mmCIF file of C-alpha atoms and ligand atoms in Angstrom:
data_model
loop_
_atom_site.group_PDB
_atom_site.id
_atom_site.type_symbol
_atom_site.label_atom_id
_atom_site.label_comp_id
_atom_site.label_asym_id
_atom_site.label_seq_id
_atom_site.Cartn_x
_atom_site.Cartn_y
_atom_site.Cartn_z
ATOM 1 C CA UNK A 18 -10.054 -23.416 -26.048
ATOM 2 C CA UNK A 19 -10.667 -20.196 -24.793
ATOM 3 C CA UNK A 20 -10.291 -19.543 -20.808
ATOM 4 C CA UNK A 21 -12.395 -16.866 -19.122
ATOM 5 C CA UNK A 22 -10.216 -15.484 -16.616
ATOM 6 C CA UNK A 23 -12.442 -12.658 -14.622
ATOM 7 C CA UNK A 24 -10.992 -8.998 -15.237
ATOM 8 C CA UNK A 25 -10.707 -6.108 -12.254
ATOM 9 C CA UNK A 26 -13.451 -4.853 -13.771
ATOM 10 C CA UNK A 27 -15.480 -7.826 -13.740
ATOM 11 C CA UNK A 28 -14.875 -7.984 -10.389
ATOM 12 C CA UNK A 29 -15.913 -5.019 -9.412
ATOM 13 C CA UNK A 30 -18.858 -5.038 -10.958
ATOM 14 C CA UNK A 31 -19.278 -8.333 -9.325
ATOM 15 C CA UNK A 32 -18.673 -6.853 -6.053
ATOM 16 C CA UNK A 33 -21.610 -3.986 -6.602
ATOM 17 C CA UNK A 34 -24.428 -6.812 -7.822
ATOM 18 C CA UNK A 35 -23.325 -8.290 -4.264
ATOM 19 C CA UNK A 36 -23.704 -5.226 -2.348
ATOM 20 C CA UNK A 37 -27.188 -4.137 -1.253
ATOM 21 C CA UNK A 38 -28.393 -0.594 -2.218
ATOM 22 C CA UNK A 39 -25.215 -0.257 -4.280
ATOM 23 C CA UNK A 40 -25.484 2.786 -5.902
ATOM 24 C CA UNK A 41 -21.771 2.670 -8.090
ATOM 25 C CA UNK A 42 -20.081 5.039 -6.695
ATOM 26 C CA UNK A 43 -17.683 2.967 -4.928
ATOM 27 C CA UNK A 44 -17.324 0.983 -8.126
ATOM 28 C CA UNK A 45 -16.666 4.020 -10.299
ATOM 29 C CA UNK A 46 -14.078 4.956 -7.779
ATOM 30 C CA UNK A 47 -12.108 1.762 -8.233
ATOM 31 C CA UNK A 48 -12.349 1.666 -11.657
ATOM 32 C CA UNK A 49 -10.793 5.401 -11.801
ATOM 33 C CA UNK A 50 -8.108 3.753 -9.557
ATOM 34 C CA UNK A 51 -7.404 0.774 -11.797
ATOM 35 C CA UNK A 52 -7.197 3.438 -14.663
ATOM 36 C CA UNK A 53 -4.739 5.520 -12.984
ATOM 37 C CA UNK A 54 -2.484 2.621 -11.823
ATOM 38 C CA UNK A 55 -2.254 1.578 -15.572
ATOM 39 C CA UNK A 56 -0.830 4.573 -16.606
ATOM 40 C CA UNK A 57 1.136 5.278 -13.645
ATOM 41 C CA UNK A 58 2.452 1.539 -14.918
ATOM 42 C CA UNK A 59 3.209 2.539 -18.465
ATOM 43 C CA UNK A 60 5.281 5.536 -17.095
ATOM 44 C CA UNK A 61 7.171 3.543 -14.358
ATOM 45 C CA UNK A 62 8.328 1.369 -17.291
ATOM 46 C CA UNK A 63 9.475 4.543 -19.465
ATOM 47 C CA UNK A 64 11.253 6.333 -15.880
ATOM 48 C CA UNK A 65 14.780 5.104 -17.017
ATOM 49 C CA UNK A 66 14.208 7.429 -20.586
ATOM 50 C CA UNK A 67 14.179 10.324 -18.717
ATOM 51 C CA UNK A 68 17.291 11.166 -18.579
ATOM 52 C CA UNK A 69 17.371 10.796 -22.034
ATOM 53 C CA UNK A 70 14.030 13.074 -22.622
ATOM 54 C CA UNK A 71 14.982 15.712 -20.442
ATOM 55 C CA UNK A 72 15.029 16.276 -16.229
ATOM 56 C CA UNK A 73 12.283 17.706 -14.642
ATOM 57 C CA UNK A 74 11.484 21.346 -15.649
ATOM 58 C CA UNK A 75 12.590 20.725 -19.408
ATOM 59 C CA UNK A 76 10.306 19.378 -22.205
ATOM 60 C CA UNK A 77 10.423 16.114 -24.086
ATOM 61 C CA UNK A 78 10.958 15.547 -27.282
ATOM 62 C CA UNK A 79 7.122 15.748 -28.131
ATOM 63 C CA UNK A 80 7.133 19.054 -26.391
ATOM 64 C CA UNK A 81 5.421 17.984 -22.852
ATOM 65 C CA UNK A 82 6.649 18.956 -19.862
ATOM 66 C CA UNK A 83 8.951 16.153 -17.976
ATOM 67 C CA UNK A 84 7.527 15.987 -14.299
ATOM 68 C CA UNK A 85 9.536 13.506 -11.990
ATOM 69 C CA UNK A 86 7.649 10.070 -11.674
ATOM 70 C CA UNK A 87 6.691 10.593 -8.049
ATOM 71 C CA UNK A 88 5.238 14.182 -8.734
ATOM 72 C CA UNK A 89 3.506 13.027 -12.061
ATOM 73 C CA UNK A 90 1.750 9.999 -10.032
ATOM 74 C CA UNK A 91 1.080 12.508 -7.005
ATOM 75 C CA UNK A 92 -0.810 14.935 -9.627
ATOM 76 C CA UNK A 93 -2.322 11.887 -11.973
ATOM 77 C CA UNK A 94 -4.233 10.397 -8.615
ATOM 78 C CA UNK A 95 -5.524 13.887 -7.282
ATOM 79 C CA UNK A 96 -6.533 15.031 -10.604
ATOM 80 C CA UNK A 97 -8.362 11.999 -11.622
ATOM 81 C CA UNK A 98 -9.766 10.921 -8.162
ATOM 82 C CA UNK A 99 -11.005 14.798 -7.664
ATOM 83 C CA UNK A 100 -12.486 15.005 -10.639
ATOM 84 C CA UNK A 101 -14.446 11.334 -10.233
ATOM 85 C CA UNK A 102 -17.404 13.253 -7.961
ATOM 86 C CA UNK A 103 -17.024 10.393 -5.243
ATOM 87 C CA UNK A 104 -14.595 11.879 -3.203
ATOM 88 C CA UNK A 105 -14.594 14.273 -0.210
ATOM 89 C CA UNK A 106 -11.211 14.792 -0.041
ATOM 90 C CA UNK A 107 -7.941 13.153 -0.968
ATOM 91 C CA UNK A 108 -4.710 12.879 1.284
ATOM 92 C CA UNK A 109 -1.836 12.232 -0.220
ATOM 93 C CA UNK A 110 1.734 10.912 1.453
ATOM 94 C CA UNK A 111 3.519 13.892 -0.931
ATOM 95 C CA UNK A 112 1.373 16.891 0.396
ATOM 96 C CA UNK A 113 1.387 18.254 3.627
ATOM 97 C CA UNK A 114 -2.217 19.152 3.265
ATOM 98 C CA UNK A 115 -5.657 17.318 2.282
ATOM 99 C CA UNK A 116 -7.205 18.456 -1.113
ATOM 100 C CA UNK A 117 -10.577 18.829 -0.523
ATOM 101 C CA UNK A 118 -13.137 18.489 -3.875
ATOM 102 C CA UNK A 119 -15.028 21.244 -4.695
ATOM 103 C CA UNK A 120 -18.666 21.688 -2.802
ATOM 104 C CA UNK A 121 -20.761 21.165 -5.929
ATOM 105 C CA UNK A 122 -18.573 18.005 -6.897
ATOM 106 C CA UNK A 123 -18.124 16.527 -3.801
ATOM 107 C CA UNK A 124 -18.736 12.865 -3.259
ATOM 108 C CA UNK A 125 -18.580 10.413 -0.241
ATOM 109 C CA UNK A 126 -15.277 8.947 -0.201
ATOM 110 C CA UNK A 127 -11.863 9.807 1.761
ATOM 111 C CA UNK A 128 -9.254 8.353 0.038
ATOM 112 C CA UNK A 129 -5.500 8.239 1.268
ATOM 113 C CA UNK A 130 -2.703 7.580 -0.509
ATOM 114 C CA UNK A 131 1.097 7.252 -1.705
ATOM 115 C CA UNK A 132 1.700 7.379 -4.832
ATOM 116 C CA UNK A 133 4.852 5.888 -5.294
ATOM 117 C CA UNK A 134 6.104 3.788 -2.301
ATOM 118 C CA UNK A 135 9.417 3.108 -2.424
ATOM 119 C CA UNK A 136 10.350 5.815 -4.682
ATOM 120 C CA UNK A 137 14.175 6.302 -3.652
ATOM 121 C CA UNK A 138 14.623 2.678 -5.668
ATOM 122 C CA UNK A 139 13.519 4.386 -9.138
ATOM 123 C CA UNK A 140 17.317 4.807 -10.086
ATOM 124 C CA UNK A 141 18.287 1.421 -9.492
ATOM 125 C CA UNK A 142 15.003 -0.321 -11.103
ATOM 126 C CA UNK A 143 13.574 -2.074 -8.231
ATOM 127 C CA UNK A 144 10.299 -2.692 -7.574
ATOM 128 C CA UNK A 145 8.040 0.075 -6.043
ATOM 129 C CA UNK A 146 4.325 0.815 -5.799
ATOM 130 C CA UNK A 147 1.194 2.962 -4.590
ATOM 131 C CA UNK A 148 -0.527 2.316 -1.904
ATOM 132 C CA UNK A 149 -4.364 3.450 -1.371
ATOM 133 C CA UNK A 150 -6.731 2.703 1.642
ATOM 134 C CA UNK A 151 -10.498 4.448 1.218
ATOM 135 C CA UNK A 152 -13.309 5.494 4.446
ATOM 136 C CA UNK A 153 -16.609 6.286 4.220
ATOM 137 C CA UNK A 154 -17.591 10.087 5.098
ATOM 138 C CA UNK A 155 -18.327 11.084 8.876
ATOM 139 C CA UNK A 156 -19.043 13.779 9.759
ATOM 140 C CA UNK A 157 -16.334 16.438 8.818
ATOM 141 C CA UNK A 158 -13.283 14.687 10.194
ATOM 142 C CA UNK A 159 -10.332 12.941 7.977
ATOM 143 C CA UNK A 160 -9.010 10.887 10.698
ATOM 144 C CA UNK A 161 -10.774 8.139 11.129
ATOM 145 C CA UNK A 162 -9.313 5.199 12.543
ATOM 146 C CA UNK A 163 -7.871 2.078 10.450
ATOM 147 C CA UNK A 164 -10.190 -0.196 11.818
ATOM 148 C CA UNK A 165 -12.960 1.717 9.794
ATOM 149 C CA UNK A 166 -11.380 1.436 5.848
ATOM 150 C CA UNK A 167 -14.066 -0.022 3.697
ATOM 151 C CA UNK A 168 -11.198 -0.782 0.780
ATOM 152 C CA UNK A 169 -7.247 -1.322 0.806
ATOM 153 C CA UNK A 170 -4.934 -1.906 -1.321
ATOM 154 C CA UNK A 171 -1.301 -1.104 -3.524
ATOM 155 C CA UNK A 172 -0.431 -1.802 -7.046
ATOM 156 C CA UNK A 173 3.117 -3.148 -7.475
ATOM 157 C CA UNK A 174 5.515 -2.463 -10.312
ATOM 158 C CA UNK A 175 8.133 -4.923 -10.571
ATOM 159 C CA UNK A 176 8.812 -7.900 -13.123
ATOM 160 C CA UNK A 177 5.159 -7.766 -13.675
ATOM 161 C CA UNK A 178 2.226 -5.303 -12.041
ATOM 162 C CA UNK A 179 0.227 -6.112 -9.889
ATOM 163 C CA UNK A 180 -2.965 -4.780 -8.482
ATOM 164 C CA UNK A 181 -3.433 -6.164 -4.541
ATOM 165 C CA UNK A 182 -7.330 -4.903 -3.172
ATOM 166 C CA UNK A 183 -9.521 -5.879 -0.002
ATOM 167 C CA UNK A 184 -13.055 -4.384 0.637
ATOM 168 C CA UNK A 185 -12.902 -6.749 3.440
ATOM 169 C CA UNK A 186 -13.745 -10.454 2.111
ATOM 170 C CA UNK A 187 -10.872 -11.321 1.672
ATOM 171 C CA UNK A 188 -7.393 -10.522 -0.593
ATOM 172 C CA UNK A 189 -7.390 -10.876 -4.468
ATOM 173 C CA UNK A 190 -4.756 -9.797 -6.332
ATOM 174 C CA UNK A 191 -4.487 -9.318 -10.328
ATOM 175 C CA UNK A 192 -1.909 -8.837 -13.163
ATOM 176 C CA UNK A 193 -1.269 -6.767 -15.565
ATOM 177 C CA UNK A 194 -1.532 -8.586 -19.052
ATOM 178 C CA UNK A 195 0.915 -6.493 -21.509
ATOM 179 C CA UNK A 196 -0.779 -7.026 -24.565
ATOM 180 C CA UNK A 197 -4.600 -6.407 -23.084
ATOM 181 C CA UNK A 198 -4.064 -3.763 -21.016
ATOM 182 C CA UNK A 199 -6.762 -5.876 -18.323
ATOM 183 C CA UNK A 200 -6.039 -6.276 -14.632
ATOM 184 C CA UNK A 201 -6.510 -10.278 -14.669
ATOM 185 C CA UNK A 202 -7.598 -11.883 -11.366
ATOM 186 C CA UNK A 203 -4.819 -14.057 -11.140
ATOM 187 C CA UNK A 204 -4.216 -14.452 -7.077
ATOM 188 C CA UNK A 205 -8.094 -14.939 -5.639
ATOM 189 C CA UNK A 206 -8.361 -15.304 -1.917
ATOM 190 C CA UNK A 207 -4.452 -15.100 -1.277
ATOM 191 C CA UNK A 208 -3.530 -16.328 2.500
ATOM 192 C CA UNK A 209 -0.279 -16.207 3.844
ATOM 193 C CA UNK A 210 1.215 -19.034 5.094
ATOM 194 C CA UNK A 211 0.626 -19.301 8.751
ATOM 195 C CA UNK A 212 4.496 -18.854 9.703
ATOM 196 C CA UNK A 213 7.259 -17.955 6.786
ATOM 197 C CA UNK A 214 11.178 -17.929 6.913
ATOM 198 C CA UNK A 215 11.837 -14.554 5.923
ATOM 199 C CA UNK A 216 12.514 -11.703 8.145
ATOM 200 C CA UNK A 217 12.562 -8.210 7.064
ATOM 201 C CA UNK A 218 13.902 -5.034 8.559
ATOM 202 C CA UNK A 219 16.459 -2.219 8.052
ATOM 203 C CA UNK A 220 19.091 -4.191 10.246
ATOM 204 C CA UNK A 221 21.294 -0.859 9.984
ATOM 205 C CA UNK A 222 19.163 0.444 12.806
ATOM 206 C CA UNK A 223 19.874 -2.536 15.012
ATOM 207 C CA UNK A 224 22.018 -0.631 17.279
ATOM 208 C CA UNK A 225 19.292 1.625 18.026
ATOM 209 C CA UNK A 226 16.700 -1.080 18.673
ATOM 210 C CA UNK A 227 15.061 -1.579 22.347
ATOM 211 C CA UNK A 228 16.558 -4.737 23.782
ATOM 212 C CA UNK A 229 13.742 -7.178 23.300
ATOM 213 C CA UNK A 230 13.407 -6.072 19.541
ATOM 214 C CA UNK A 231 17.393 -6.645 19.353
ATOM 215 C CA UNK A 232 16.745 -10.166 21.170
ATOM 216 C CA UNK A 233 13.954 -11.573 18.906
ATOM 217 C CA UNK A 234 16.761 -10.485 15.948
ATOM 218 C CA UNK A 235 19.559 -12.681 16.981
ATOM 219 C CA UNK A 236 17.346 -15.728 18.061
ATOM 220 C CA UNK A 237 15.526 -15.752 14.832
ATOM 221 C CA UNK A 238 19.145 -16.262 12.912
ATOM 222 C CA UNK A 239 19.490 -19.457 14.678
ATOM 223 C CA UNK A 240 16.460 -21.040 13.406
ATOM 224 C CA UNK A 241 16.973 -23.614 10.668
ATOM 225 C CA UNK A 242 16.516 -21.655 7.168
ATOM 226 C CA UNK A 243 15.457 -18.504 8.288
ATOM 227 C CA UNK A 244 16.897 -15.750 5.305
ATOM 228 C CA UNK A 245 16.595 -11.765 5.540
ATOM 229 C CA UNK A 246 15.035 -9.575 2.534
ATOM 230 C CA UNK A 247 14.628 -6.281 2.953
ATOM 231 C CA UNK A 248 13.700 -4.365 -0.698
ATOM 232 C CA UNK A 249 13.140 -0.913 1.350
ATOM 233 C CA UNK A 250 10.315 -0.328 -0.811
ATOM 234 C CA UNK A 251 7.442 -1.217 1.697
ATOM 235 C CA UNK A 252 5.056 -2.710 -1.121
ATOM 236 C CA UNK A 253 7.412 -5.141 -2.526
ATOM 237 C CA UNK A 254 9.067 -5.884 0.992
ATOM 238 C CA UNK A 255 5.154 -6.734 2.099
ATOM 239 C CA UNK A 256 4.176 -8.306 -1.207
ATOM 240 C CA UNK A 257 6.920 -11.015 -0.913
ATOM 241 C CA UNK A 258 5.729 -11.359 2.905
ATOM 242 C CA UNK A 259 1.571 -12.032 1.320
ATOM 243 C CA UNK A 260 3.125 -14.790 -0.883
ATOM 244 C CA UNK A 261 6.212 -16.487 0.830
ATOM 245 C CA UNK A 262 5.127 -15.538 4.855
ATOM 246 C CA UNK A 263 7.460 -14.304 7.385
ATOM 247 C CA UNK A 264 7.590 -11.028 9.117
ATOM 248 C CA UNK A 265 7.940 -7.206 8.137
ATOM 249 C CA UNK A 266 9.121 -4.984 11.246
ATOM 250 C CA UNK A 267 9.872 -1.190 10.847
ATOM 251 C CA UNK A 268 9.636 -0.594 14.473
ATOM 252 C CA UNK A 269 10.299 2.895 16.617
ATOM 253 C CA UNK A 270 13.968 3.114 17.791
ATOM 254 C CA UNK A 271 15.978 5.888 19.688
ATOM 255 C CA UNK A 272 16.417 7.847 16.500
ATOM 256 C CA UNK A 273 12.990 7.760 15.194
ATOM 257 C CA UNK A 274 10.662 7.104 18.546
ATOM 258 C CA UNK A 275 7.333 7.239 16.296
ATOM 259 C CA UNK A 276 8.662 4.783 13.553
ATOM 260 C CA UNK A 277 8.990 5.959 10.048
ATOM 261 C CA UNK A 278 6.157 4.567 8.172
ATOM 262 C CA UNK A 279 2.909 6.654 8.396
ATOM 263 C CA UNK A 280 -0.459 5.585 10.386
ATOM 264 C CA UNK A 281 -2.575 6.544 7.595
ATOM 265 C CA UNK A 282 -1.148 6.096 4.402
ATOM 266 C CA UNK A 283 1.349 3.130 4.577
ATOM 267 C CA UNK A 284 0.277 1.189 8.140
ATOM 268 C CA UNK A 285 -3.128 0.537 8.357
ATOM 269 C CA UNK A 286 -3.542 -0.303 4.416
ATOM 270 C CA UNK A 287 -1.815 -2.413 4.764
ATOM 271 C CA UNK A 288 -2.382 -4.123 8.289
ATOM 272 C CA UNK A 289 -6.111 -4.316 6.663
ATOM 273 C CA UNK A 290 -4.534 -6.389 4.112
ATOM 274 C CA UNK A 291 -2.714 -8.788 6.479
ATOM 275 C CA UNK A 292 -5.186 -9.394 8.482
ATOM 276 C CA UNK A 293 -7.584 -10.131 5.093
ATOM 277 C CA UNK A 294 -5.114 -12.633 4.071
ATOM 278 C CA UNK A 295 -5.198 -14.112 7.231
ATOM 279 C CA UNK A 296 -2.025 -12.545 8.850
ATOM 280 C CA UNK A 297 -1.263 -10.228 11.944
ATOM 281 C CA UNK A 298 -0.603 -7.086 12.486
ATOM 282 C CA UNK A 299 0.893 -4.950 15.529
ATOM 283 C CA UNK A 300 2.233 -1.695 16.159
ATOM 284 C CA UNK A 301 3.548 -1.027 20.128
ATOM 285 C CA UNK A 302 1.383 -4.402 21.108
ATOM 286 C CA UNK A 303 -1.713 -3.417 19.648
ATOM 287 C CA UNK A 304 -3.624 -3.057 16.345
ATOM 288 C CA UNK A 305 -2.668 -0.374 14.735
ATOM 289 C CA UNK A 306 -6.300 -0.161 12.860
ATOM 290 C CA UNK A 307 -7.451 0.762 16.745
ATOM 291 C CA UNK A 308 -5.040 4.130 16.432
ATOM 292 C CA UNK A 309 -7.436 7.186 17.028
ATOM 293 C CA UNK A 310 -5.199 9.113 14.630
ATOM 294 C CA UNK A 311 -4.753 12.736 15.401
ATOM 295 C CA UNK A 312 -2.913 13.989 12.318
ATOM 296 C CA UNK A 313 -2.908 12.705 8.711
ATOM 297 C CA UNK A 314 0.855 12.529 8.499
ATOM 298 C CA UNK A 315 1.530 10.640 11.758
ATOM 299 C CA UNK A 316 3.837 8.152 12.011
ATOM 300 C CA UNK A 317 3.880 4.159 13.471
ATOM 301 C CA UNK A 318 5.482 1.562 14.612
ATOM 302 C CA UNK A 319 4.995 -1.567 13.143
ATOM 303 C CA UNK A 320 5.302 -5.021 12.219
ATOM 304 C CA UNK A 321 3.236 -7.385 10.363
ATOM 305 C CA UNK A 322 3.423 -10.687 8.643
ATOM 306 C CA UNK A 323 2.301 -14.252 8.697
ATOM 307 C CA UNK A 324 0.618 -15.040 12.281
ATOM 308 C CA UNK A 325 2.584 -17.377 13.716
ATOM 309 C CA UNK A 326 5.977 -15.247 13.394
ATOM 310 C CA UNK A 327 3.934 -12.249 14.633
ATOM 311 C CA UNK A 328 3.511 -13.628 17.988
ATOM 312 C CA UNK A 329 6.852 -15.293 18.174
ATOM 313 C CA UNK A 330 8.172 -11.393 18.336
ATOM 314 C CA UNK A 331 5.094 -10.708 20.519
ATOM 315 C CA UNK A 332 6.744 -13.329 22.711
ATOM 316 C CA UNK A 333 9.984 -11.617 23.150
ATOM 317 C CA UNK A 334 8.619 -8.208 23.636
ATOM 318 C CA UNK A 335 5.747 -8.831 26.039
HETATM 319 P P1 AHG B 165 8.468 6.446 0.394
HETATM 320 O O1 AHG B 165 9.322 6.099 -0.770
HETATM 321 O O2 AHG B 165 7.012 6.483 0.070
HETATM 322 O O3 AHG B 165 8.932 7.683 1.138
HETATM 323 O O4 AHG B 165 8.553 5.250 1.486
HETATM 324 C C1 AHG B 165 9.712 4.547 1.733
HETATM 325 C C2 AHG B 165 9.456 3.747 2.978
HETATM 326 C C3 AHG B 165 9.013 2.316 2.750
HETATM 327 O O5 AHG B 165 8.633 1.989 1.468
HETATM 328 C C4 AHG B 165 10.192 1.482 3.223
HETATM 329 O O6 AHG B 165 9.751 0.339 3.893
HETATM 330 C C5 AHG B 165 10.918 2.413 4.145
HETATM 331 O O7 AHG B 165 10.646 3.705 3.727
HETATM 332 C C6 AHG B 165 12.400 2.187 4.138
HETATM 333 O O8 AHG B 165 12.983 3.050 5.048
HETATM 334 P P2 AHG B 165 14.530 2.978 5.432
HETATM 335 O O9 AHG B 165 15.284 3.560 4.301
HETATM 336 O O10 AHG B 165 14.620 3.767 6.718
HETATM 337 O O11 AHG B 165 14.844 1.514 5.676
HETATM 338 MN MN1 MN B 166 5.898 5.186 1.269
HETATM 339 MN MN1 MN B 167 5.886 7.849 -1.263
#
């Protein structure tokens, strides 16, 4: 018999019969979102032609111009989102400044976002992703802190795609079905288990590490069946960590005293996430969704993961 198995789109419609005075303007946004990550998805799967098809700057062999994947996906998300009439203004991890829609076609939405997380792994087909994390208009500001995203969440292309998304009840994530083309809800209400036995973290830095950072590190090893992963594409390094548990750390060191990963468009998405899915999250002992952020571009420290492995590090640190 047949199974009904609730599409994205089902969902979000779902979502705006729920919501009082809904208007569908956050649901339109979404659904431009979903739209965009399934073609971003087709074209992830096609990256390793394009060698074959020509480098960036040459056509194709149907006569279209070859863009590199992460400049494609940067242009496919501010085109479409822009053009949607529910956004403000769009930040994006790839420019150095917000785009701004025009005044007549200006909506109520901020939406940040990078396109393709992880993107040095393209050459080696590993997973990567986009990440996207949405506020409400206020005033004329962009910055905005974490604490106040109405809607989080990544797509991730690996051995299948996913789509991961919190308006904050909760996690659900859904895949990709080939044949369809539908976003199936095929992960609703994910939790992560309370403690995991995976740590991840760029343990080339290590020698750079303050010492209680380096001393959580070499006490963890000793527990029974504790195993590193560390993809170096944050999506897939934090999807594993939403199904299996454990802990993600990209914390500041001597060399990079802010942290790598940005505040805005890589942090707080997903520390909103975590904590959805019942997790922690903590960047220099504190949540990072409490940063007043004074730039769109800055940077953070972090680490986040199941709860119970959160404040085993907070243990060491403190
Ligand atoms: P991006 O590809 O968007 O620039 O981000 C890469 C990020 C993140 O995905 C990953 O966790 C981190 O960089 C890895 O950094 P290191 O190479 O320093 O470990
Ligand atoms: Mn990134
Ligand atoms: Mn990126």
């Amino acid at each position: 018999m047949y199974k009904y198995v609730p599409t994205f789109t089902d969902y979000i419609i779902q979502e705006q019969r729920n919501a009082n005075h809904a208007t569908g303007s956050f649901t339109n946004l979404m659904a431009q979102i979903e739209n965009s990550a399934k073609i971003i998805a087709s074209h992830v799967k096609a990256s390793g032609l394009v060698d074959i098809l020509g480098k960036t700057g040459e056509t194709n062999t149907f006569g279209e111009e070859v863009q590199k994947l992460d400049e494609f996906t940067n242009k496919l998300l501010v085109d479409t989102l822009i053009s949607s009439g529910e956004v403000y203004a769009v930040i994006s991890e790839e420019m150095e400044q917000p785009v701004y829609a025009p005044k007549e076609h200006a909506g109520n939405y901020i939406v940040y976002f990078d396109p393709l997380d992880g993107s040095s792994n393209i050459d080696t087909n590993s997973p990567i992703g986009t990440i996207f994390s949405i506020y409400k208009k206020e005033g004329d500001t962009l910055l905005q802190p974490g604490k106040n995203q109405i809607a989080a969440g990544y797509i991730i292309y690996g051995s299948s795609v996913m789509f991961v998304y919190t308006f904050g009840h909760g996690v659900n994530g859904f895949t990709l079905d080939p044949a369809v083309g539908s976003f199936l809800l095929s992960h609703p209400n994910m939790q992560m288990p309370k403690k995991g036995k995976i740590y991840s973290i760029n343990e080339a830095y290590y020698n750079r590490l303050d010492k209680g950072i380096q001393e959580y590190i070499t006490a963890i090893k000793d527990q029974d069946g504790m195993r590193a992963r560390f993809v170096g594409s944050l999506v897939a390094d934090m999807h594993r960590t939403f199904i299996k548990g454990g802990v993600f750390l990209y914390p500041a060191d001597k060399k990079q005293p802010e942290g790598k990963l940005r505040l805005m468009l890589e942090v707080n998405p997903f520390a909103f996430l975590a904590e959805q899915a019942g997790g922690k999250a903590i960047s220099n002992l504190a949540s990072p969704l409490d940063i007043i952020p004074t730039s769109i571009h800055q940077r953070a420290s972090i680490v986040m993961g199941s709860s119970e492995n959160v404040d085993e590090y907070l243990s060491y640190i403190k």
